[in-house]
Coordinates of C-alpha atoms in Angstrom, one line a residue:
X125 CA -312.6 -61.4 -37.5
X126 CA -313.2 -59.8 -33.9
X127 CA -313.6 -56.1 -34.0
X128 CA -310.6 -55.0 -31.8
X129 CA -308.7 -56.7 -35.0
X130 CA -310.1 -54.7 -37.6
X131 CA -309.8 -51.4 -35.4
X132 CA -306.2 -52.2 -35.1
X133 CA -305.6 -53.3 -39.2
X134 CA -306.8 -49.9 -39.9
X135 CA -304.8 -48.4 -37.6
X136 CA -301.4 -49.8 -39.1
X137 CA -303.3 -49.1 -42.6
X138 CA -303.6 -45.5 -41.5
X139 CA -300.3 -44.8 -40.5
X140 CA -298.7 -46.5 -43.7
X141 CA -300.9 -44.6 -45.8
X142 CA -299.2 -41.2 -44.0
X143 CA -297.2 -38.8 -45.6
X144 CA -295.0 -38.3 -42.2
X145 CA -291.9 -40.7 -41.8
X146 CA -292.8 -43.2 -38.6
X147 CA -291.4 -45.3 -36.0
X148 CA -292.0 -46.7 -32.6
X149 CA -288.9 -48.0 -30.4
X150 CA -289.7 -49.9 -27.2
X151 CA -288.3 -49.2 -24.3
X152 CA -284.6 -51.1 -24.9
X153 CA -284.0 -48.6 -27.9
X154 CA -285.7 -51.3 -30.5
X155 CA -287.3 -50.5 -33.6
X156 CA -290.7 -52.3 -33.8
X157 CA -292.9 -50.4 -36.1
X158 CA -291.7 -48.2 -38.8
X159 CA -294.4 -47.2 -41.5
X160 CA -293.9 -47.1 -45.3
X161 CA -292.6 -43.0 -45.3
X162 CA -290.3 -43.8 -43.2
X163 CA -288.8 -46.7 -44.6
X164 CA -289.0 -44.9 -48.0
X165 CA -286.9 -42.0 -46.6
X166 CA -284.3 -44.4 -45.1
X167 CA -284.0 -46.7 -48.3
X168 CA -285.0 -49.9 -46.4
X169 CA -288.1 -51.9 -46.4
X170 CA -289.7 -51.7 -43.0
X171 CA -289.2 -55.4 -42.0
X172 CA -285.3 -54.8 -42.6
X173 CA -284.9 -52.2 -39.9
X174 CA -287.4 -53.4 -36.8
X175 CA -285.6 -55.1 -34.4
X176 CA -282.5 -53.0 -34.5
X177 CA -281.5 -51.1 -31.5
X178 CA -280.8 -47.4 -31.1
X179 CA -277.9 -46.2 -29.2
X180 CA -277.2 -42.5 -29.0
X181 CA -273.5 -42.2 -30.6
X182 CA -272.6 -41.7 -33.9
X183 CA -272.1 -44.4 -36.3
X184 CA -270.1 -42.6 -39.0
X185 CA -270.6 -44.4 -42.6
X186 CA -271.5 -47.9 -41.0
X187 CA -273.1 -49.7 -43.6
X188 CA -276.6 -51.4 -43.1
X189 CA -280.2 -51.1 -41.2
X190 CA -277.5 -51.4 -37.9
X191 CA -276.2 -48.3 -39.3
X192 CA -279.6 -46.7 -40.4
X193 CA -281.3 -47.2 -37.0
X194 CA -278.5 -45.6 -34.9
X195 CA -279.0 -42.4 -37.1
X196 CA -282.6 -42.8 -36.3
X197 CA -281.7 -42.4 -32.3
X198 CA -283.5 -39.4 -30.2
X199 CA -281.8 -37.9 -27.4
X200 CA -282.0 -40.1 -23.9
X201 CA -284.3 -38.1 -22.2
X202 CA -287.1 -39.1 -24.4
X203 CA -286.7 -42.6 -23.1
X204 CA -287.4 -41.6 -19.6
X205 CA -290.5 -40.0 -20.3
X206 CA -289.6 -36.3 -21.7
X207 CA -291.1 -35.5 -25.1
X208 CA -289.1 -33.2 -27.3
X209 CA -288.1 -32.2 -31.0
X210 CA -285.0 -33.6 -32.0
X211 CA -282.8 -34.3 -35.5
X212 CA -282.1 -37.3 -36.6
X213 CA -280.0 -38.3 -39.6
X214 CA -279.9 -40.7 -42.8
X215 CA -277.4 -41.3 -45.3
X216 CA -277.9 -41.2 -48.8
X217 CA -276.9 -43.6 -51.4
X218 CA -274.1 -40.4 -53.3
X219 CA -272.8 -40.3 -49.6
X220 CA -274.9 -37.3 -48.3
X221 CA -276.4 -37.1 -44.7
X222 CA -279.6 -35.5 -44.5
X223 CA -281.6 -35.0 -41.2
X224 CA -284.9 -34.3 -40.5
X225 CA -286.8 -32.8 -37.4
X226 CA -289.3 -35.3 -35.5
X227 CA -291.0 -35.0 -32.6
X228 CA -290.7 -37.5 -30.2
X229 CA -293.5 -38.7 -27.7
X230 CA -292.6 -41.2 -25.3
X231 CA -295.6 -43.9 -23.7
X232 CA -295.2 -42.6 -20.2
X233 CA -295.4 -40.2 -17.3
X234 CA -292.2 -39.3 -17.0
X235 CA -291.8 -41.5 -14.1
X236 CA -291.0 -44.3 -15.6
X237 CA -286.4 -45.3 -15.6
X238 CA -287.2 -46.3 -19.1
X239 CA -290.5 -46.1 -21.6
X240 CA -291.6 -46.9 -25.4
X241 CA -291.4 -43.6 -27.8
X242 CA -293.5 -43.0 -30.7
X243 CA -291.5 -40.9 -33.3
X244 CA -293.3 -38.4 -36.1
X245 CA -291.1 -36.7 -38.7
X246 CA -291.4 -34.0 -40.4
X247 CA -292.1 -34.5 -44.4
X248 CA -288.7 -32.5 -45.5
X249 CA -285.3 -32.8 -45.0
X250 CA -283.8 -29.4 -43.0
X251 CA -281.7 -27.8 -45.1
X252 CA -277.7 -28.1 -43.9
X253 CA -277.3 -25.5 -41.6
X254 CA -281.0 -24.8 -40.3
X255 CA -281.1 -22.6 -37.1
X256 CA -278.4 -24.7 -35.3
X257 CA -277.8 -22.1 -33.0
X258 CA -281.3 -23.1 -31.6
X259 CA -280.5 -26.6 -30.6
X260 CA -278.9 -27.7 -27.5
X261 CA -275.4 -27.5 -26.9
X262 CA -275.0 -31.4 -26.7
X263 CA -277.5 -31.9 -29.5
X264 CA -275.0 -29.7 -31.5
X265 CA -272.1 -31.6 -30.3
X266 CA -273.6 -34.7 -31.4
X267 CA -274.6 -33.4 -34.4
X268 CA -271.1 -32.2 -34.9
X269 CA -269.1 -35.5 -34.0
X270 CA -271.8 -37.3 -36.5
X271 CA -270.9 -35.4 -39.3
X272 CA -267.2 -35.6 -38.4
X273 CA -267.6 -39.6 -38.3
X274 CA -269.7 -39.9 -41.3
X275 CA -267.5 -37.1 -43.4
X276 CA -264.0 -39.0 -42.5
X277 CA -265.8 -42.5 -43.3
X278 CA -263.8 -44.7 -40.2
X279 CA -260.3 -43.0 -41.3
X280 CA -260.3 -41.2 -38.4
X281 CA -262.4 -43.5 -35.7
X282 CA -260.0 -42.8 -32.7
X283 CA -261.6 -39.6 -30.1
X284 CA -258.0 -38.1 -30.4
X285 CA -258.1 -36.9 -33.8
X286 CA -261.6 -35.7 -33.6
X287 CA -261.4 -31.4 -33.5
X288 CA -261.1 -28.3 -35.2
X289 CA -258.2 -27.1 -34.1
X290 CA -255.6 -26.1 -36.2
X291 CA -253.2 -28.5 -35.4
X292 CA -254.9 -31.4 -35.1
X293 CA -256.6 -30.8 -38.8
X294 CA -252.9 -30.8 -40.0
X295 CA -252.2 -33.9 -38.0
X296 CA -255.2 -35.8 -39.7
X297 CA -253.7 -34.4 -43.7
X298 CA -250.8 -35.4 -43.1
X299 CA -251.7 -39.0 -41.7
X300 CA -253.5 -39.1 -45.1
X301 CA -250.5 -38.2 -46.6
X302 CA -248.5 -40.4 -44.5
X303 CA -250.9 -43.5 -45.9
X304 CA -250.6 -43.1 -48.8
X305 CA -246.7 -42.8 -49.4
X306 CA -245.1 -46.4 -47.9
X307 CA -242.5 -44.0 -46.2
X308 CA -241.3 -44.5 -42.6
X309 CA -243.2 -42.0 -40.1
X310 CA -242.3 -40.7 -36.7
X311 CA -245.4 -39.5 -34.2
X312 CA -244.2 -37.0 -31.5
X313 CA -246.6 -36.0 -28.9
X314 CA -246.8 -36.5 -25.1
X315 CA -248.1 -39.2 -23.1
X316 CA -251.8 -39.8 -23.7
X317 CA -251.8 -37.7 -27.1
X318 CA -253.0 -40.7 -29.1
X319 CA -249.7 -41.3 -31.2
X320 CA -250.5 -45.3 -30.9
X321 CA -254.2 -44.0 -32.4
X322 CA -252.4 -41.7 -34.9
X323 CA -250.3 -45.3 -36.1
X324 CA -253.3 -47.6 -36.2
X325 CA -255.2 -44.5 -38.9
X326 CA -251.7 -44.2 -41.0
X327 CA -251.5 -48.2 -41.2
X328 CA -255.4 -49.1 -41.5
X329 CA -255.8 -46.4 -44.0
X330 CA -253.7 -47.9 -46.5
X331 CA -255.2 -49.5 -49.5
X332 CA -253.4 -53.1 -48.6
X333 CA -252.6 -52.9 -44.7
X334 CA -251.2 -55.9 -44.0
X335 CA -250.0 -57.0 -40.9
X336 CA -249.6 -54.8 -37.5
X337 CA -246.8 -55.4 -35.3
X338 CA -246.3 -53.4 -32.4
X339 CA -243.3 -53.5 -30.0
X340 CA -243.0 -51.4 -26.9
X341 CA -239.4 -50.4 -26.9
X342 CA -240.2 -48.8 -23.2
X343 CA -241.3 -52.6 -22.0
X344 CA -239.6 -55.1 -23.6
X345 CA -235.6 -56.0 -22.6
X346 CA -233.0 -55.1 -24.7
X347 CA -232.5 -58.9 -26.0
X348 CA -236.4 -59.4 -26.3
X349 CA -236.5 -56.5 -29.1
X350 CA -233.5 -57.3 -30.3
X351 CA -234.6 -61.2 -30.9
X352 CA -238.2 -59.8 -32.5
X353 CA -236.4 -57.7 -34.9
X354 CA -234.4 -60.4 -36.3
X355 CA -237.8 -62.6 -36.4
X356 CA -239.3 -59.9 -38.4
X357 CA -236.5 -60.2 -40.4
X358 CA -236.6 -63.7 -41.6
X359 CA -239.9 -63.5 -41.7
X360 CA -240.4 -60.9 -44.3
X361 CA -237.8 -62.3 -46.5
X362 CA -240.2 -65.0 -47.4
X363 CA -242.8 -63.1 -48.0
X364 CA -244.4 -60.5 -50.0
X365 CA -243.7 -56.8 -48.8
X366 CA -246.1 -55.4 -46.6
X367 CA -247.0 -54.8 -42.9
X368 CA -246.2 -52.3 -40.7
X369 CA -244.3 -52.6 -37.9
X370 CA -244.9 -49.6 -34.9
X371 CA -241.9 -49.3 -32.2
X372 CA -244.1 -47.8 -29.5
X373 CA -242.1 -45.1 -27.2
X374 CA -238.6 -45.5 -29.3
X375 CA -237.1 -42.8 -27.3
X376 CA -237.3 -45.5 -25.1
X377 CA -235.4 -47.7 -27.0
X378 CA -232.2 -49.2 -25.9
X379 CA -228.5 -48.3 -27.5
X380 CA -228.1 -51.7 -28.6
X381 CA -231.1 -52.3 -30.1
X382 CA -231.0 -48.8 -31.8
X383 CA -227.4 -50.1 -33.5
X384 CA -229.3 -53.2 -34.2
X385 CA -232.4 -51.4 -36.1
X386 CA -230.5 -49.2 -38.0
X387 CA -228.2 -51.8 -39.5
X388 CA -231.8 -53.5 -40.3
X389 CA -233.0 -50.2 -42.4
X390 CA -229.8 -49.8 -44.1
X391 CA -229.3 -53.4 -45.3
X392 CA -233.3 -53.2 -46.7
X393 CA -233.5 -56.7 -45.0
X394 CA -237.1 -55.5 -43.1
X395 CA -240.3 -55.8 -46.1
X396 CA -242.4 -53.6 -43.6
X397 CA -243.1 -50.3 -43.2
X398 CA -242.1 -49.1 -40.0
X399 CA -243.9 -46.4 -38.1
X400 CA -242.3 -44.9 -34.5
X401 CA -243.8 -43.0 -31.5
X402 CA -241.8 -40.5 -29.0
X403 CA -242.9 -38.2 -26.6
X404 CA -239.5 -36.3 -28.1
X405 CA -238.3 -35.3 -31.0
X406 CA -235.7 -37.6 -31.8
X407 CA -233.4 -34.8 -33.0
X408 CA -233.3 -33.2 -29.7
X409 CA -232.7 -36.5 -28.4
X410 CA -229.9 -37.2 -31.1
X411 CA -228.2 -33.2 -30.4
X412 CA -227.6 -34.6 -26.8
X413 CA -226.3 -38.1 -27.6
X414 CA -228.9 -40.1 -26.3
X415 CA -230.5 -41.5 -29.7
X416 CA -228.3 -42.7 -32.7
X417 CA -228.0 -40.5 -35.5
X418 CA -227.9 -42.6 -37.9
X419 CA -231.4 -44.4 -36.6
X420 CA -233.3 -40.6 -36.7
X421 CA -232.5 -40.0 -40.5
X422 CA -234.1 -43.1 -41.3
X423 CA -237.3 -43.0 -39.3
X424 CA -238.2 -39.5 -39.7
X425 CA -238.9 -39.5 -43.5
X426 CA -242.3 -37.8 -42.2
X427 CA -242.8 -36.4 -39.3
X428 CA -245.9 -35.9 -37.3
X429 CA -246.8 -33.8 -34.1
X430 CA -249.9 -34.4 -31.8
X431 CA -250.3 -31.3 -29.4
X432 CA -251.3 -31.7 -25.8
X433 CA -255.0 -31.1 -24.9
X434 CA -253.9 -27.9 -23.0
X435 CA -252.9 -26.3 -26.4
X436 CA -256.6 -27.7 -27.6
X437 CA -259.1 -26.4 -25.3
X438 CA -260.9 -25.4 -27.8
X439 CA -261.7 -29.2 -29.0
X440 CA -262.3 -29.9 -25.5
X441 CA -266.4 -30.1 -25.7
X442 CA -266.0 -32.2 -28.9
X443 CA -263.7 -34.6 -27.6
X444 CA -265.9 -35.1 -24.6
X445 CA -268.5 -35.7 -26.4
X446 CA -267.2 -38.2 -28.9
X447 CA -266.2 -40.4 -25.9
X448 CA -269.3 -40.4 -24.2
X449 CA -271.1 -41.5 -27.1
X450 CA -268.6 -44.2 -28.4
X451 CA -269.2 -45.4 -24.4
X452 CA -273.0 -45.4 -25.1
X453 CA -272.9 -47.4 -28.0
X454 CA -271.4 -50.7 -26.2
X455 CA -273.8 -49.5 -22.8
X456 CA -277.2 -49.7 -21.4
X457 CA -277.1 -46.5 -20.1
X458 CA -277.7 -43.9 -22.3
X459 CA -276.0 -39.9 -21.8
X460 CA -277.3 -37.0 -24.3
X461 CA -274.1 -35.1 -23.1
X462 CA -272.4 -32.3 -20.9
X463 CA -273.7 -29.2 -19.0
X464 CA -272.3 -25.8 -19.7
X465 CA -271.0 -26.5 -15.9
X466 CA -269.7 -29.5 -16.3
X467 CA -267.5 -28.6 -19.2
X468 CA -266.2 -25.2 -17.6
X469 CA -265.1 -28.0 -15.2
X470 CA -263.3 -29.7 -17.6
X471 CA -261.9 -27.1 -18.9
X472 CA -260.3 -25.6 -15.9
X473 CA -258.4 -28.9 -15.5
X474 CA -254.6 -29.0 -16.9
X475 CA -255.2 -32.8 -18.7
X476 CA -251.7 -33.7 -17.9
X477 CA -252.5 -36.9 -18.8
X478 CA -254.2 -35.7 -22.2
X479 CA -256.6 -37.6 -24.6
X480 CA -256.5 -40.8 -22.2
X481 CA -256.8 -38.7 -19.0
X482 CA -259.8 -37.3 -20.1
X483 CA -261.2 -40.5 -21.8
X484 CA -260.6 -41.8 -18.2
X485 CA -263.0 -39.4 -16.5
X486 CA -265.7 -39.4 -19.5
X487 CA -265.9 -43.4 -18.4
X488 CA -265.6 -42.7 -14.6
X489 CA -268.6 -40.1 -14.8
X490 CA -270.5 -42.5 -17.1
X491 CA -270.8 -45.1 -14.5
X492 CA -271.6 -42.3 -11.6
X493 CA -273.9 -39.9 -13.6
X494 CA -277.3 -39.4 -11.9
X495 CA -279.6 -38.3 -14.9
X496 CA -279.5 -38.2 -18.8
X497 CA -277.0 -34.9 -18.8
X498 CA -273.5 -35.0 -16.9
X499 CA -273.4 -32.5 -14.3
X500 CA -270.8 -31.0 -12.8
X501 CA -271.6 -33.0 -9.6
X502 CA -271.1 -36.2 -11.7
X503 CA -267.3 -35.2 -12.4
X504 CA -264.8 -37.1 -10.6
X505 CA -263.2 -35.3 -7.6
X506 CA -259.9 -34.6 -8.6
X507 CA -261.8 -32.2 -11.3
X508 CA -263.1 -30.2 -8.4
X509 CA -260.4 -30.0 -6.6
X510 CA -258.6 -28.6 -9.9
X511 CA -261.4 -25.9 -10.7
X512 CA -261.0 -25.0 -6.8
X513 CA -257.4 -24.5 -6.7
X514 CA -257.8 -22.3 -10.3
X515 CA -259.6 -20.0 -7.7
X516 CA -256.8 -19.4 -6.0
X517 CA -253.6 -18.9 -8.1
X518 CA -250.5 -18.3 -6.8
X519 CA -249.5 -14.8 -6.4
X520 CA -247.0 -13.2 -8.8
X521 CA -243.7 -11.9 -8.2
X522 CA -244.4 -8.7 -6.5
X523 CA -241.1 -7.0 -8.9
X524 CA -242.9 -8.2 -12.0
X525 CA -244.6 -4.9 -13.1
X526 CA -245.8 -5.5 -16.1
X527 CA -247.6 -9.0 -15.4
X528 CA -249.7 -7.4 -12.7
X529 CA -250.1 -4.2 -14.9
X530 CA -251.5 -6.7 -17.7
X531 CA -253.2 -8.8 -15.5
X532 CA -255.6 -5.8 -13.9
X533 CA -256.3 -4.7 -17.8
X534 CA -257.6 -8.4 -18.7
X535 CA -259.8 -8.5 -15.5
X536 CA -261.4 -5.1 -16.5
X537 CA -262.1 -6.1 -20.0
X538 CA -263.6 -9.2 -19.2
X539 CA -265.9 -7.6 -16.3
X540 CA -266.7 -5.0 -18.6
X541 CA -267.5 -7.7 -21.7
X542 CA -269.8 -9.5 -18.8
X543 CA -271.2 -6.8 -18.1
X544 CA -272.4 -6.0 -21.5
X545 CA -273.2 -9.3 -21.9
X546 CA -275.3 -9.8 -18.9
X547 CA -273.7 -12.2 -17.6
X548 CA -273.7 -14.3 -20.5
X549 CA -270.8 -16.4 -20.9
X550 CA -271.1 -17.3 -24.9
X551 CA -271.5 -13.2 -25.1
X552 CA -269.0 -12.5 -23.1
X553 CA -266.7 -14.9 -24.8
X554 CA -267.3 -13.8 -28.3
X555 CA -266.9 -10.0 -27.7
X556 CA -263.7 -10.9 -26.4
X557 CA -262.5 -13.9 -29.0
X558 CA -262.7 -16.1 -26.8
X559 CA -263.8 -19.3 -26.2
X560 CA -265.9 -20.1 -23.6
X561 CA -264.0 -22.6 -21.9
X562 CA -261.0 -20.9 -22.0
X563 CA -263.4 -17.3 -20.5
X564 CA -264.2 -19.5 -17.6
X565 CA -260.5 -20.8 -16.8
X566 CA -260.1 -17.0 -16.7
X567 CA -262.7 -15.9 -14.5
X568 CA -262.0 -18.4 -11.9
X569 CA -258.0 -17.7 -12.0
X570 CA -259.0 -13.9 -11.9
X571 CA -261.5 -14.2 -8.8
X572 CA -264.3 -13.1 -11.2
X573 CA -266.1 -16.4 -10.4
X574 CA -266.3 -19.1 -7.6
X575 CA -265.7 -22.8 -9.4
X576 CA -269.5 -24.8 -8.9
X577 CA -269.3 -28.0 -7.6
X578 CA -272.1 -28.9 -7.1
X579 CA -273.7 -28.7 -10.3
X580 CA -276.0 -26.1 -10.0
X581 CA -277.5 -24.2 -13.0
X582 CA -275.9 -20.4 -13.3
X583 CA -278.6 -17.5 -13.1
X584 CA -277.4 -16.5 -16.1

């Protein structure tokens, strides 16, 4: 046996014999070493996990070493030749997810687009909410979006319904709710909201979904829907109930074909469930005789509202985030996350397009983004141009007193609050309950701050 051999049998002896968890991932995001701690710590033997790839999203419950090795994922920048402490996550077989800190070294100079990474853990588990406040604001994102996946098991896989905000956590109970009742359900919200993402949760998450039919009452012709409702129909009538049938945009929906659905729901003839969008409520539409009465009563046994991102702001960092990493993990390229910058940015934008407008951008700037982090330079231009227009707001009615009474009194507390906070703008933001995207909006509406564009890093 030549010596070089030996040397390197000892070597793999030696680091199985170690107390610290293990791994080396080559330069595509492969596992192709992983010692005995660490595949004692994941609940796989080490065979089972090399040759599964890491991408930086987050997996949720996804059963499996695919699942395992994702949670096993450092942040980008290691790959390109930046060492760093990071967390990294494993589920446990009662449904727990545990992280641990490792330090992560990777086989280059840092010159290098793309090198191998040697991972060390540490021999604990963190305990839940260790010193988060420490970590990165995209490594807390990610850690945040992780837990939300893993937590809501694949009920809730679609961006839109990712958030804290109050009215989106009521929008994800009562889609629970909604599954589990077999009653018919109406989704309001605007255009790009995710009411067709909302539909897909309320049918999947049923214990038997069946069959999903979805007909665009704002594209197809009157006597196109009219013909697939009678299809559905005679179909169901030979087979067992179940199914769910969604009628996209049914504010959309023609007269006749509203008569026509009706007389199908009060007749029982449909064995589907049958789950509608609108960007209206359909009693406001009913009140001014443009939606059938009758046809409203039967569809909004439940009724559920999806606000705008404008009335979200607050999920905006989150949401970001989530779509960037469910864009890494079908993607080569790899993106740890958002700047401070960039999401002031994003957050001086109106979204009129909502949830899909922004999942737009998070794909445009994917493709454009220079480095590991998006900048503010990697936004797309219309973003700019937004954030430079917020600099310059339209001047009031001079004979509206009070507005420009209130409007000096908010631009003194928050100089003062910046002041205090040196400049700070998480500080500043929570002396004055605010949050920080929403204190940026306001200092660049108030003059208090020039928008960046070019994605420079703030002095403070």
């Amino acid at each position: 046996m030549s010596r070089s051999h030996t040397t390197a049998t000892d070597l793999a002896r030696l680091l199985d014999d170690g107390a610290a968890p293990l791994y080396v991932l080559d330069e595509d995001r492969r596992i192709i070493y992983c010692n005995a701690a660490c595949a004692l710590w994941v609940g796989l033997a080490a065979d089972e996990l090399v040759g599964h790839q890491c991408n930086y999203h987050a997996p949720g419950a996804e059963p499996g070493p695919s699942g395992v090795a994702v949670g096993l994922c450092p942040p980008p920048a290691v790959f390109s030749g930046h060492a760093q402490m990071a967390v990294v996550s494993c589920a446990r077989p009662d449904g727990r997810l545990v992280d641990r800190r490792g330090f992560f070294l990777p086989l280059a100079d840092g010159q290098d687009e793309s090198a191998p990474v040697i991972a060390i853990l540490e021999t604990s588990d963190c305990p839940p909410d260790a010193h988060p406040d420490e970590r990165p604001d995209d490594a807390r994102l990610h850690e945040q979006v992780r837990r939300f996946r893993h937590q809501t098991a694949g009920r809730f896989a679609a961006e839109s319904l990712i958030g804290n905000n109050p009215l989106v956590a009521r929008a994800r109970l009562q889609i629970e709710l909604a599954a589990g009742s077999g009653a018919s359900v109406l989704i309001v919200g605007p255009r790009g909201s995710g009411k067709d993402h909302a539909a897909k949760a309320i049918h999947y998450c049923q214990s038997e979904p069946g069959l999903l039919v979805p007909l665009d009452c704002a594209v197809l012709e009157t006597n196109v829907l009219r013909s697939a409702l009678r299809t559905l129909c005679a179909r169901s009538a030979t087979r067992p109930p179940g199914g769910t049938v969604v009628l996209e945009d049914v504010d959309s929906m023609p007269g006749d074909a509203q008569q026509d659905m009706a007389e199908i729901l009060r007749a029982g003839t449909l064995n589907m469930r049958v789950i509608a969008t609108s960007a209206a409520p359909l009693s406001v539409l009913a009140a001014e005789g443009r939606f059938l009465h009758e046809l409203v009563c039967a569809l909004s046994t439940l009724v559920i509202e999806l606000p705008p991102l404008a009335q979200r702001l607050d999920d905006l960092p989150l949401l970001a985030q989530a779509i960037l990493e469910e864009i890494n993990a079908t993607s080569y390229r790899q993106l740890s996350g958002f700047t401070p910058q960039a999401l002031d940015q994003l957050a001086a934008y109106s979204w009129p397009g909502n949830i899909d407008e922004l999942a737009a951008a998070v794909r445009e700037t994917h493709e454009k983004a220079q480095g590991c982090e998006v900048t503010a330079h990697d936004l797309p231009k219309r973003i700019h141009w937004a954030a430079a227009d917020a600099g310059h707001p339209s001047r009031a009615d001079d004979s509206i007193v009070l507005v420009d009474f209130l409007g000096r009194v908010e631009k003194e507390l928050i100089a003062r609050a910046m002041r205090r906070a040196k400049g700070n703008k998480s500080k500043a933001a929570k002396l004055l309950g605010l949050t920080r995207p929403r204190l940026y909006r306001r200092l660049v509406q108030l003059g208090l701050e020039q928008p960046d564009q070019r994605g420079a890093e703030p002095k403070n």
